[in-house]
Coordinates of C-alpha atoms in Angstrom, one line a residue:
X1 CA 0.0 0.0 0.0
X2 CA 1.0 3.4 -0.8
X3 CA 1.7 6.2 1.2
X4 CA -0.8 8.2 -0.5
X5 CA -3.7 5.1 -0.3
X6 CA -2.3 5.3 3.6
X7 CA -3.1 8.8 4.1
X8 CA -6.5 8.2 2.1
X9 CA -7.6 5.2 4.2
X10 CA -7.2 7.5 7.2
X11 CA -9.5 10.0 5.8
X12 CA -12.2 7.3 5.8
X13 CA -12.1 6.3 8.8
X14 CA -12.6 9.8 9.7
X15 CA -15.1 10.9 7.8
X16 CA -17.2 7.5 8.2
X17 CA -16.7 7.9 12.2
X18 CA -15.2 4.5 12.8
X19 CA -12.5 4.2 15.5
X20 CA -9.1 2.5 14.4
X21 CA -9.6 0.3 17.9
X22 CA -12.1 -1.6 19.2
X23 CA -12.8 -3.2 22.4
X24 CA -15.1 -6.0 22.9
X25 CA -16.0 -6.8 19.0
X26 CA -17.6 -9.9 18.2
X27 CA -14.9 -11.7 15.7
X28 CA -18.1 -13.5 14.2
X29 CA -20.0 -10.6 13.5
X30 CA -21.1 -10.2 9.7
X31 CA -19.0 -7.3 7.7
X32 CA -20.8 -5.0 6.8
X33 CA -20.3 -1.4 5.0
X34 CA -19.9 1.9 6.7
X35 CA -22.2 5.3 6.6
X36 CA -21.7 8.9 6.2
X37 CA -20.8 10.7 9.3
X38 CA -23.4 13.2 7.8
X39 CA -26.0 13.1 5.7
X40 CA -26.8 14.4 2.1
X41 CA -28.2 17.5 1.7
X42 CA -30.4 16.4 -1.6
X43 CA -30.3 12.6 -0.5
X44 CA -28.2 11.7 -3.2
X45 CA -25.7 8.6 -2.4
X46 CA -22.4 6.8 -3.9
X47 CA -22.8 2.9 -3.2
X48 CA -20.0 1.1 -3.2
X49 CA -21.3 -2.2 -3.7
X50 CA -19.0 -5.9 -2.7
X51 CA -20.9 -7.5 -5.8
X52 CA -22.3 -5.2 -8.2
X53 CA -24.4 -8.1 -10.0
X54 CA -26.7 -7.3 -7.0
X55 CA -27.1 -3.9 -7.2
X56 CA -30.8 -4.6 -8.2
X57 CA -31.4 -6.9 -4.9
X58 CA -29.7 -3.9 -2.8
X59 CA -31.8 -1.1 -4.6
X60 CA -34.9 -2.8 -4.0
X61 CA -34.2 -3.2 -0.3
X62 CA -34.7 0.7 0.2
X63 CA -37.3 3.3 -1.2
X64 CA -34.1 4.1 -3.7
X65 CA -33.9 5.8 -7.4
X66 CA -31.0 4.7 -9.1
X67 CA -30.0 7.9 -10.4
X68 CA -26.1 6.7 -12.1
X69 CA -24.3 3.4 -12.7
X70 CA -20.7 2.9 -12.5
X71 CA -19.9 -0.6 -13.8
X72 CA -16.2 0.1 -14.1
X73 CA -15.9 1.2 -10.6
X74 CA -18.7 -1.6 -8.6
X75 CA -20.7 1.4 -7.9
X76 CA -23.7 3.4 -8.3
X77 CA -25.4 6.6 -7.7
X78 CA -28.6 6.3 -6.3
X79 CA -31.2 9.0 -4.1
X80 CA -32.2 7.7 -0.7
X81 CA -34.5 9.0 1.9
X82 CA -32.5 9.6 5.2
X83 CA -33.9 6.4 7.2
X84 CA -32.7 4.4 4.3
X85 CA -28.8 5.3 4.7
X86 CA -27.9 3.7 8.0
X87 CA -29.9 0.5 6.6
X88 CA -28.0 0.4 3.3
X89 CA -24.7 0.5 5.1
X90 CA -25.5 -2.8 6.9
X91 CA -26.3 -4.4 4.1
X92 CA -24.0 -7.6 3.3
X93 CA -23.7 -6.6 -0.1
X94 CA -22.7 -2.6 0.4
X95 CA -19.0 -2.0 1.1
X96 CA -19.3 1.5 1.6
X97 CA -21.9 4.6 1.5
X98 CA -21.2 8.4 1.0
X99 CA -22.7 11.5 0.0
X100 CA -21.8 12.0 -3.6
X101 CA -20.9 15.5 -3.5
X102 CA -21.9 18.4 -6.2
X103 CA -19.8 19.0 -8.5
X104 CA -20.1 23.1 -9.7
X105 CA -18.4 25.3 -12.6
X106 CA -15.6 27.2 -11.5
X107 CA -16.4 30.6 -13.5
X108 CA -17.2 34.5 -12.6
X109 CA -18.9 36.2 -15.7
X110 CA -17.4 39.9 -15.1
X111 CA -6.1 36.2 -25.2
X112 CA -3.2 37.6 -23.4
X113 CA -2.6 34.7 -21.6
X114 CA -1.7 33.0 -25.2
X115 CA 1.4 34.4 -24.9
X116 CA 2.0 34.3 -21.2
X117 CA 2.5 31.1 -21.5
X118 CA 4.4 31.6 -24.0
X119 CA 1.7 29.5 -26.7
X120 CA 2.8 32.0 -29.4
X121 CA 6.0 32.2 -29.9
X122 CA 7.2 32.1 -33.2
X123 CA 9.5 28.5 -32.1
X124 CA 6.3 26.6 -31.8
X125 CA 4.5 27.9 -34.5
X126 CA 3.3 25.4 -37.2
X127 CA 4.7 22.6 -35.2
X128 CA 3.9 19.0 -36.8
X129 CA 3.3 16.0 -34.5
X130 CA 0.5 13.8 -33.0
X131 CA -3.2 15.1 -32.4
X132 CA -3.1 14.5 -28.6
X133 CA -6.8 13.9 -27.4
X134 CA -7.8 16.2 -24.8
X135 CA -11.3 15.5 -23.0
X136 CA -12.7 18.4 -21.7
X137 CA -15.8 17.4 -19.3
X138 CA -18.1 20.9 -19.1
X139 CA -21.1 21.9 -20.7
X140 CA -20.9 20.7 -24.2
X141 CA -19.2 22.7 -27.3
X142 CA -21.0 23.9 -29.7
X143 CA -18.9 22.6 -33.4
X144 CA -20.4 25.4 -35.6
X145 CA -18.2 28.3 -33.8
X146 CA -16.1 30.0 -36.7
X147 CA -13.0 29.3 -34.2
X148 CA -13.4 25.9 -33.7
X149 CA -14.4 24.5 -37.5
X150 CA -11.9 22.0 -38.4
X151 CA -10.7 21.3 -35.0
X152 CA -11.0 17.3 -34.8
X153 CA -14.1 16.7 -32.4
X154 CA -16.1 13.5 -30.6
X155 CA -17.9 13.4 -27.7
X156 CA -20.3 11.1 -25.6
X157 CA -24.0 11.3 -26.0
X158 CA -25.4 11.1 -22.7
X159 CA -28.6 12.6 -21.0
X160 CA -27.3 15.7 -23.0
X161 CA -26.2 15.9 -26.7
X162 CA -22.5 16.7 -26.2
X163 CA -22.3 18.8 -29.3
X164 CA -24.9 21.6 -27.4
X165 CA -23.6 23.7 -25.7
X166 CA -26.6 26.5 -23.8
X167 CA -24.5 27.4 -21.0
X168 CA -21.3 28.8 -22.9
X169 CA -18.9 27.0 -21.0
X170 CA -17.2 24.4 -22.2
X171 CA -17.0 26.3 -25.7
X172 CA -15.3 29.0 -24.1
X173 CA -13.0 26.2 -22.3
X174 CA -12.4 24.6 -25.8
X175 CA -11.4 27.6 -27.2
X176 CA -8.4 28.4 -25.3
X177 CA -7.2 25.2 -25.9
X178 CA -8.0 24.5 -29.0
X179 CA -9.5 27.5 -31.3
X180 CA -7.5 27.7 -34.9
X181 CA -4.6 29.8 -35.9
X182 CA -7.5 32.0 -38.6
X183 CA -7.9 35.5 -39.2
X184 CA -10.3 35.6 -36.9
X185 CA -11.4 35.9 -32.9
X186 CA -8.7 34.3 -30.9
X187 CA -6.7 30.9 -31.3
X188 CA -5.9 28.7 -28.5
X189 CA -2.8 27.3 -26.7
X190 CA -2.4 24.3 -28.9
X191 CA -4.2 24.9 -33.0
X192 CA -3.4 21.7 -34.8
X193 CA -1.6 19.6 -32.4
X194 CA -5.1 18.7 -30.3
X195 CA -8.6 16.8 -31.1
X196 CA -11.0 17.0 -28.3
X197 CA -13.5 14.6 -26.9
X198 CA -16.5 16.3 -25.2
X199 CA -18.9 14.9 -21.9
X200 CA -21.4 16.9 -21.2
X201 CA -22.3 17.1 -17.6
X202 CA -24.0 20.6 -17.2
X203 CA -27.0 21.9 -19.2
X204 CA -27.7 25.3 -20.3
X205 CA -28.7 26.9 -17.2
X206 CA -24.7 26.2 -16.0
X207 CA -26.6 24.2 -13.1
X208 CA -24.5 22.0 -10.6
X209 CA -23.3 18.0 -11.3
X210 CA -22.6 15.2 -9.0
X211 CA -19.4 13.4 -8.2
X212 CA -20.8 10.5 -10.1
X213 CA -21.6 12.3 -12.3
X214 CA -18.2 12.7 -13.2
X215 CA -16.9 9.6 -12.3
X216 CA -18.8 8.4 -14.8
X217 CA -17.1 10.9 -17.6
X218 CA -14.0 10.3 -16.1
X219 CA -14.5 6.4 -17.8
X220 CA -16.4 7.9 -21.4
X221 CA -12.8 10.3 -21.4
X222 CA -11.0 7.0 -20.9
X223 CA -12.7 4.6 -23.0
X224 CA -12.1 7.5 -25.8
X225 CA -8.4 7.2 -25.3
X226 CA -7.9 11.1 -24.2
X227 CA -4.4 11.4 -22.9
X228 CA -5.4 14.8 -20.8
X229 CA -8.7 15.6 -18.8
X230 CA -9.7 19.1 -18.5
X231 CA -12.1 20.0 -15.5
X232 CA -13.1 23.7 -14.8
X233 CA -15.4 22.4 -12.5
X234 CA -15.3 21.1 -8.7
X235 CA -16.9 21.4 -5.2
X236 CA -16.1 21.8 -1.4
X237 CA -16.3 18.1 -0.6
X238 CA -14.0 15.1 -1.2
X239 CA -15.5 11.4 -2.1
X240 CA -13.5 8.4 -1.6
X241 CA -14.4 7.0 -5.0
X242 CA -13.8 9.4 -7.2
X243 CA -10.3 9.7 -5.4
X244 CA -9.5 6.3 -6.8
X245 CA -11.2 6.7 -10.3
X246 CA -8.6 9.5 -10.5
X247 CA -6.0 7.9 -9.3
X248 CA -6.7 5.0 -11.5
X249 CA -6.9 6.9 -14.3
X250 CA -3.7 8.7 -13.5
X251 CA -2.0 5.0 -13.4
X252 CA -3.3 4.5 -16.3
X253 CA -1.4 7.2 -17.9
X254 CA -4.0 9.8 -17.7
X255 CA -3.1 13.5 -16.8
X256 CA -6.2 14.9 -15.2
X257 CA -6.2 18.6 -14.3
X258 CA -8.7 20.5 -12.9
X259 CA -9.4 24.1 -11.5
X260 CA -8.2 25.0 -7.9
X261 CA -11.7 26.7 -7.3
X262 CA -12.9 30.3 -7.3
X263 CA -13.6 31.0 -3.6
X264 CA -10.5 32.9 -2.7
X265 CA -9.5 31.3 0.5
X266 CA -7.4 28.4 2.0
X267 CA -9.9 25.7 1.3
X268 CA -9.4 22.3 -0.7
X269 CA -11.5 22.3 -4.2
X270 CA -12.2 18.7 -5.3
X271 CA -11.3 16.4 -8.1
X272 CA -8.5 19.7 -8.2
X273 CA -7.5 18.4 -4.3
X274 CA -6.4 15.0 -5.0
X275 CA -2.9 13.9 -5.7
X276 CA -4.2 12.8 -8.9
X277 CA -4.8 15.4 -10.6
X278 CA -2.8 18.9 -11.4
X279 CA -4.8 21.8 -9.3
X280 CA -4.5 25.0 -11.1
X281 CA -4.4 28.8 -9.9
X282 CA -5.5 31.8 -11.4
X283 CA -3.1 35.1 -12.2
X284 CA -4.2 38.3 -13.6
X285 CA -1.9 39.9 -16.8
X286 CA 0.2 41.3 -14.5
X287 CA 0.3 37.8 -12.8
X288 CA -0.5 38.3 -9.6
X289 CA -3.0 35.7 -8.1
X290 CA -6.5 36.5 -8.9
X291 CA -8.4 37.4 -5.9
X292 CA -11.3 34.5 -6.4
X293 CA -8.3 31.8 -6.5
X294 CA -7.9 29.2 -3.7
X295 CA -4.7 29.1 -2.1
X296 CA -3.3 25.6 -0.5
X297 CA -0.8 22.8 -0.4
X298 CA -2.6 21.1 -3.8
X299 CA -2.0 24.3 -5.8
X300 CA 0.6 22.6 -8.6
X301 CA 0.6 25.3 -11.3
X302 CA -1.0 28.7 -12.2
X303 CA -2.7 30.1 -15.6
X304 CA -4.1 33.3 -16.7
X305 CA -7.5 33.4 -15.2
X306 CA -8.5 36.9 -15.3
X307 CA -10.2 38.5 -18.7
X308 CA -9.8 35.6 -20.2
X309 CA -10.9 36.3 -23.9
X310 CA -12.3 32.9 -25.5
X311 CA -15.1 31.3 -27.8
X312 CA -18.8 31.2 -26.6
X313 CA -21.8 29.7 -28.8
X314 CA -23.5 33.0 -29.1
X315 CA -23.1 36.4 -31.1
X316 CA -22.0 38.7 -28.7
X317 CA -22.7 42.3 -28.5
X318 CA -20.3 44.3 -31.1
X319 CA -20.4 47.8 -33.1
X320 CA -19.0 47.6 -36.5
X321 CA -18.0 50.9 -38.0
X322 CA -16.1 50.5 -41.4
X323 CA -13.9 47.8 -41.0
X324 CA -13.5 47.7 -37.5
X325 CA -15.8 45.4 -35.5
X326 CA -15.6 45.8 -31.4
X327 CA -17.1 43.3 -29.2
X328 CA -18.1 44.6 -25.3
X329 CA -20.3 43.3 -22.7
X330 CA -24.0 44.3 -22.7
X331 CA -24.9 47.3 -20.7
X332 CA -27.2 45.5 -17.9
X333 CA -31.1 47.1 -18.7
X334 CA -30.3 48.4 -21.9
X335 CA -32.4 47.3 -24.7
X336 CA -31.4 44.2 -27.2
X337 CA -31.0 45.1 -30.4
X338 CA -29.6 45.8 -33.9
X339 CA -29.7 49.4 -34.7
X340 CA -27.4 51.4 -37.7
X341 CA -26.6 55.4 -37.4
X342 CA -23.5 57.5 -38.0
X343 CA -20.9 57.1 -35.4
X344 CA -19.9 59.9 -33.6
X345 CA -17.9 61.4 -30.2
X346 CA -19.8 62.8 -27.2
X347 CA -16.8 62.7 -25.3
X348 CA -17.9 62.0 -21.3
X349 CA -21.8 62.2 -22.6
X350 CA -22.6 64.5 -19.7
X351 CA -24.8 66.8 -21.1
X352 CA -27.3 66.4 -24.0
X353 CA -26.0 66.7 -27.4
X354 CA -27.5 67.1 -31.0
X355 CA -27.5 63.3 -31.8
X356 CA -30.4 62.7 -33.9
X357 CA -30.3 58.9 -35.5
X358 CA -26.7 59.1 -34.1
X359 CA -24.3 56.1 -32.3
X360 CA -23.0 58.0 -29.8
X361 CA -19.4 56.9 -28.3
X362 CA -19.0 58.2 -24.7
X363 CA -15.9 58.0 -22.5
X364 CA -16.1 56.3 -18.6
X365 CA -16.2 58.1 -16.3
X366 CA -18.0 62.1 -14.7
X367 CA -21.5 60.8 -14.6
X368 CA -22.8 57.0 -14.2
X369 CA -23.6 54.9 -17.5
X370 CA -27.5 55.5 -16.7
X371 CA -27.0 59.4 -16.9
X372 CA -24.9 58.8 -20.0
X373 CA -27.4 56.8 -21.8
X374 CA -30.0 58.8 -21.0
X375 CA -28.5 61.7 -22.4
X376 CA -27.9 60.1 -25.6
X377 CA -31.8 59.5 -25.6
X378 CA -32.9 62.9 -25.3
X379 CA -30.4 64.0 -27.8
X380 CA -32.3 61.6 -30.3
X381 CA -29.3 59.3 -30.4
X382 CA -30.0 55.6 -31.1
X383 CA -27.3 53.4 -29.6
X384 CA -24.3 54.1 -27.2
X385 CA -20.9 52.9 -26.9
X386 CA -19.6 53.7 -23.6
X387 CA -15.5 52.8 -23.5
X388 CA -13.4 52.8 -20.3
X389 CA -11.0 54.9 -18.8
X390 CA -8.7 52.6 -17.9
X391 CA -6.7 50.3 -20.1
X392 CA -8.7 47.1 -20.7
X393 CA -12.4 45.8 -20.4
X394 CA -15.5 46.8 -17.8
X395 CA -19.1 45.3 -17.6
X396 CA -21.0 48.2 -16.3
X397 CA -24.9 48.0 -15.2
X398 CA -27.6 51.1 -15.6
X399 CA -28.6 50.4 -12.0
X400 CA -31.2 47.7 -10.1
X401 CA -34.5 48.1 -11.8
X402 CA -33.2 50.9 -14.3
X403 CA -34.0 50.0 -18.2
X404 CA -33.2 52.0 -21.1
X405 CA -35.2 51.9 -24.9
X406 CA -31.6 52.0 -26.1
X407 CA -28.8 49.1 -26.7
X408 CA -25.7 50.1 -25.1
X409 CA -22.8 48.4 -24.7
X410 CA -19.1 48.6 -22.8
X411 CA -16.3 48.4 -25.0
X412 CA -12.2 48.5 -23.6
X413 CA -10.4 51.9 -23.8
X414 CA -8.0 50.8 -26.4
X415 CA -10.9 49.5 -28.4
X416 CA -12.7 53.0 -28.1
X417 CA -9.9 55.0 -28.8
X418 CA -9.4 53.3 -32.1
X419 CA -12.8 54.1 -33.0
X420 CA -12.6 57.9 -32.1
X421 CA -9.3 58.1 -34.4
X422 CA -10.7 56.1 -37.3
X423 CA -14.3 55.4 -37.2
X424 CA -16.0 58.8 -36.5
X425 CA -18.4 59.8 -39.4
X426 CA -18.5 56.5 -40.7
X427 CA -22.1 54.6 -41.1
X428 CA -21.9 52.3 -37.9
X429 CA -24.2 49.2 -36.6
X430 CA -25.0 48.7 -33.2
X431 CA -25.8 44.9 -32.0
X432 CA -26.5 44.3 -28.9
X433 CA -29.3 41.3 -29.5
X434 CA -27.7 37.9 -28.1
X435 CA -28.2 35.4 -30.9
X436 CA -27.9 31.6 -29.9
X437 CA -26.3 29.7 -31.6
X438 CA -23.7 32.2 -33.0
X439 CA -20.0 32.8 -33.2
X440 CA -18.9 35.3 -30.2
X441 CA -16.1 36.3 -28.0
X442 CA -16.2 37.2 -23.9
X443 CA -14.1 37.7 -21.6
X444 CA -14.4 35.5 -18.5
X445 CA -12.8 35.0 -15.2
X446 CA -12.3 32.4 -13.1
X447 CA -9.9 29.1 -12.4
X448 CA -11.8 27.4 -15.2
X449 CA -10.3 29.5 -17.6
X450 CA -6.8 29.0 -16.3
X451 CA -7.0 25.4 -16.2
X452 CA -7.6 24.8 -20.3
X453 CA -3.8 26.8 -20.2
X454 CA -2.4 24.2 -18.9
X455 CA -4.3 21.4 -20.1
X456 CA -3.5 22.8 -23.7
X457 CA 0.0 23.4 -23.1
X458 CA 0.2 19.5 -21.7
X459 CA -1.7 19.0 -25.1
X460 CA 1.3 20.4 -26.7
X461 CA 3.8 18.8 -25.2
X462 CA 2.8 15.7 -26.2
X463 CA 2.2 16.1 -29.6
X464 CA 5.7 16.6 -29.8
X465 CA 6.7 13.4 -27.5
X466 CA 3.8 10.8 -27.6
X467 CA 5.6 8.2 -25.9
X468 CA 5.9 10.5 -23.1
X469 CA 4.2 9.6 -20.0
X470 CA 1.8 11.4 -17.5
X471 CA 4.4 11.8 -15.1
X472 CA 7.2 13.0 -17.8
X473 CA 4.4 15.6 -18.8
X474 CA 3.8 16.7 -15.7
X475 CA 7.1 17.1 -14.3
X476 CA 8.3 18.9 -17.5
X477 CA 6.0 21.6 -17.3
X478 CA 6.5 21.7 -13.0
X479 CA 9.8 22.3 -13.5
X480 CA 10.1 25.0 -16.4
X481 CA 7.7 27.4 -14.4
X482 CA 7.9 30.5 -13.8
X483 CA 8.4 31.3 -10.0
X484 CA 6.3 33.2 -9.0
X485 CA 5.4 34.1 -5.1
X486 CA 7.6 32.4 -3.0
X487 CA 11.1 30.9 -3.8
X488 CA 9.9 27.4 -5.2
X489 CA 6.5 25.9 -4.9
X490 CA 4.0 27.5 -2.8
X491 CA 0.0 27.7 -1.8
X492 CA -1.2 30.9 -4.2
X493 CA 1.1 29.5 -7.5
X494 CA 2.4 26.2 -7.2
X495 CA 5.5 25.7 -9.1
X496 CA 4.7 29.1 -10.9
X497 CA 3.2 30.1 -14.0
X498 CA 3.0 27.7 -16.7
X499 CA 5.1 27.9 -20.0
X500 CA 4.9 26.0 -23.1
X501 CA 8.3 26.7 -24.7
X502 CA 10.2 26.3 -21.4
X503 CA 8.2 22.6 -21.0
X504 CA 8.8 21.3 -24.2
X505 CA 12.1 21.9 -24.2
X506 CA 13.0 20.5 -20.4
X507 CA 10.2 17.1 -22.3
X508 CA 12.6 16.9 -25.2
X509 CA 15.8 17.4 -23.2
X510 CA 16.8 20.5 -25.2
X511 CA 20.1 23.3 -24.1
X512 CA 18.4 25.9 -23.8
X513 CA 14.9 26.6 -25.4
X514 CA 13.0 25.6 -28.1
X515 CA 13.9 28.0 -31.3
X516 CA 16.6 29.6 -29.2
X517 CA 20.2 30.3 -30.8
X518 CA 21.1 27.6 -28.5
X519 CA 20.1 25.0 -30.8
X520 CA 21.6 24.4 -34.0
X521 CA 19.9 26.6 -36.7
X522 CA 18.5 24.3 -40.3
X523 CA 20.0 25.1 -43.5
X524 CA 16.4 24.1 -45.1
X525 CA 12.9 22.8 -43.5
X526 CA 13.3 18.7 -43.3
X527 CA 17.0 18.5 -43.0
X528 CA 18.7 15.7 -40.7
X529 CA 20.7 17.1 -37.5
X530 CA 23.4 14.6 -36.2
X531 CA 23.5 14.1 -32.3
X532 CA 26.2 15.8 -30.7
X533 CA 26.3 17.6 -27.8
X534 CA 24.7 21.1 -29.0
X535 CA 22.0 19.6 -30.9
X536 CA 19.3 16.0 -30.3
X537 CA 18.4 13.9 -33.8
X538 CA 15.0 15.4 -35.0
X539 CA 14.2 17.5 -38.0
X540 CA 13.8 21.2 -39.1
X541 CA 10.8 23.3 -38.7
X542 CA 10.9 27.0 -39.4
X543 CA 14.5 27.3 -39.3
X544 CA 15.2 25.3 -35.8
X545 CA 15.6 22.2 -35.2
X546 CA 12.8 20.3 -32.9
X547 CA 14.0 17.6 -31.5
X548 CA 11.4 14.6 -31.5

């Protein structure tokens, strides 16, 4: 036994209430399975059964609904009513009962972390190799996104078609990792060296799962052959069976990897908690640690988190003026809809201007955005574009209760400069109606969006090396971190922020980095490089050599 099976036995017995010793135990008394120290808050159950051919016989025994089975694990999910538990667990047949614990996405509504972990650099640009198969479990994808055409795509039909996606989640997972290298939108960590397998275990109102729930993915990712399982999903409570489909997947040669969790605190997010599985933190552009992300010893690695600009299965809001096209977030009250007018600049829009049929721009900032937008509306304007102050992107709301007959929108300040020194007298259109299914941008925040970083850039790396394993993976992208925090690893960062040159470079046992002047520059793309001690067998690509 393990030291880490040790330390999860212990928990067990802890959380189940039994006592390591006993005193005066009959040594003929039948075996029988333990029980929750407490009990579920929706009275749904994990049953580990000692023979799962009679998981009928033990169902039928209580006033049950089998809600899940897990074959591959002796298991199943079922709801119980509260006199039921302590009956099930001395049952002959049960080995074990727990709560099976929800299961939530890690996200906070409000693609420079593409090079922050250093995804775009030139060196491992048009790389050839492998298709590694990531699964990502989440809310479905939706295929038809402009961004994620030709990406190589499967999933598992379930309760929920996989290829759905209402909620906007997985898509906009999906497309950090995966969205193509186009002249559109964004592209993701890994365009061209990844196919993705999708299970779907949220709907479209983004509404909680179950640990069984995902136990049960876990196996559809593993029957698919993924080689990496992205989760930006988890919840407060540990189960004792999901720990070992993890860790049975990860002996497998699985690399699961999973969000630390949004609640910014010192608390251990689950599947992210167990040893498993690669927990990952959230950093801002600047990279300092994202407010919302949970700090502890199961931290591993850290991603950019915050602003995260990716794919959702909706057209977003946008003005298009010329050839410019902004996307924003919806003003919250404002009206939803396309409207077309002449573009022009009412500066701070703090006093009513002559604005007849007009799309007014206004800049953050003097008055609120319910002043501004209703000063475009006496003026006679018909849309507003209200851009920030600051450098980047804000989400701004009219107030609680407060509507407006006009779509407005919130735009960054780098976006609304360029349209007040190139746009202004131009004929301009105004769309602020959400259209489902579409192709649209947001930007997000939350663990879940750092977590496809790394699961991308482990994507990556072993396009490059499929015979790699989990563990080689892992370690490679551990140790060619970027500290950040403490000296070494520590509870905000883990080993530091992740980087995709650095890793594939300690994978393929390269001097220096990939693309660097440290290895041997090709006379012409495909020729041979003889091993010596500057430069590894492999071929040319782009000028460097990449060793394989």
């Amino acid at each position: 036994m393990t030291n880490r099976l040790g330390r999860v036995f212990v928990f067990v017995l802890v959380s189940f209430g039994l006592a390591a010793c006993t005193t005066g135990v009959d040594e003929g008394a039948e075996d029988v399975g333990t029980a929750p120290a407490a009990l579920s808050p929706d009275g749904r159950y994990i049953l580990k059964l000692r023979d799962y051919s009679k998981r009928g016989e033990v169902l039928a025994a209580t006033a049950g609904q089998l809600e899940l089975e897990l074959p591959d694990h002796g298991a199943i999910a079922v709801t119980l009513p509260d006199a039921a538990v302590q009956a099930l667990a001395k049952n002959p047949n049960v080995e074990y009962v727990e709560v099976d614990p929800r299961r939530e996405l890690f996200t906070q509504w409000p693609p420079y972390g593409i090079s922050m972990v250093q995804a775009s650099d030139p060196a491992l640009a048009n790389l050839s190799g492998s298709d590694t198969k990531v699964c990502i479990i989440d809310s479905g994808l939706y295929t038809e996104h402009a961004d994620l055409k030709g990406v190589p795509v499967a999933g598992y039909d379930g309760n929920l078609p996989w290829n759905m996606d209402g909620c906007g989640h997985g898509t906009h997972v999906a497309g950090t990792i995966a969205a193509v290298n186009n002249t559109q939108g964004v592209v993701g960590v890994a365009p061209g060296n990844v196919s993705l397998y999708i299970v779907r275990v949220f709907g479209n109102n983004c509404s909680w799962a179950y640990a069984s729930t995902l136990i049960n993915a876990l196996s559809k990712c593993r029957a698919a052959g993924a080689k990496v399982v992205s989760m930006s999903l988890g919840g407060s409570v540990r189960s004792f069976l999901e720990d070992i489909a993890f860790q049975n997947a990860y002996d497998a040669g699985i690399l699961p990897i999973a969000a630390a969790g949004n609640g910014g605190n010192t608390s251990t997010s689950y599947p992210a908690g167990y040893a498993s599985v690669m927990s990952v933190a959230a950093v801002d552009s600047t990279k300092a640690l994202a407010s919302f992300s949970q700090r502890n010893a199961d931290v591993e690695i850290a991603a950019p988190g915050v602003s995260v600009l990716s794919t959702v299965p909706w057209a977003t809001p946008s003005v298009t003026a010329g050839s410019n096209v902004e996307s924003g977030g919806l003003v919250g009250g404002a009206a939803q809809m396309t409207v077309s007018g002449v573009l022009v600049n009412g500066g701070l829009c703090d006093t009513i201007g002559a604005w007849e049929n007009k799309i007014v721009l206004c800049k953050r900032g003097g008055n609120d955005l319910a002043a501004k937008v209703d000063n475009v509306r006496q003026g006679g304007g018909v849309g507003v574009v209200v851009y920030n102050n600051v450098s980047g992107f804000f989400s701004g709301s009219l107030g609680t209760g407060v509507t407006s007959v006009l779509p407005a929108l919130t735009l960054r300040m780098e976006d609304g400069q360029k349209l007040v020194t190139n746009s202004l007298g131009t004929s301009a259109s105004l769309n602020t109606a959400r259209l489902v299914p579409g192709t649209g941008y947001e930007w997000w925040n939350g663990t879940s969006m750092a977590t496809p970083h790394v699961s991308g850039a482990a994507a990556l790396l072993w396009s490059q090396k499929p015979t790699a394993t989990n563990a080689e993976i892992r370690n490679a992208i551990n140790a060619s971190a970027q500290d950040l925090g403490a000296a070494g690893r520590d509870s905000s960062f883990g080993y530091g922020l992740v980087q995709a040159k650095a890793a594939l470079s300690a994978l393929l046992g390269i001097s220096g980095t990939v693309g660097s002047d440290s290895v041997d520059v090709c006379k012409a793309a495909g020729e041979s490089c003889a091993a010596d001690a500057d430069c590894c067998s492999g071929t040319c690509q782009n000028g460097k050599l990449i060793c394989k």
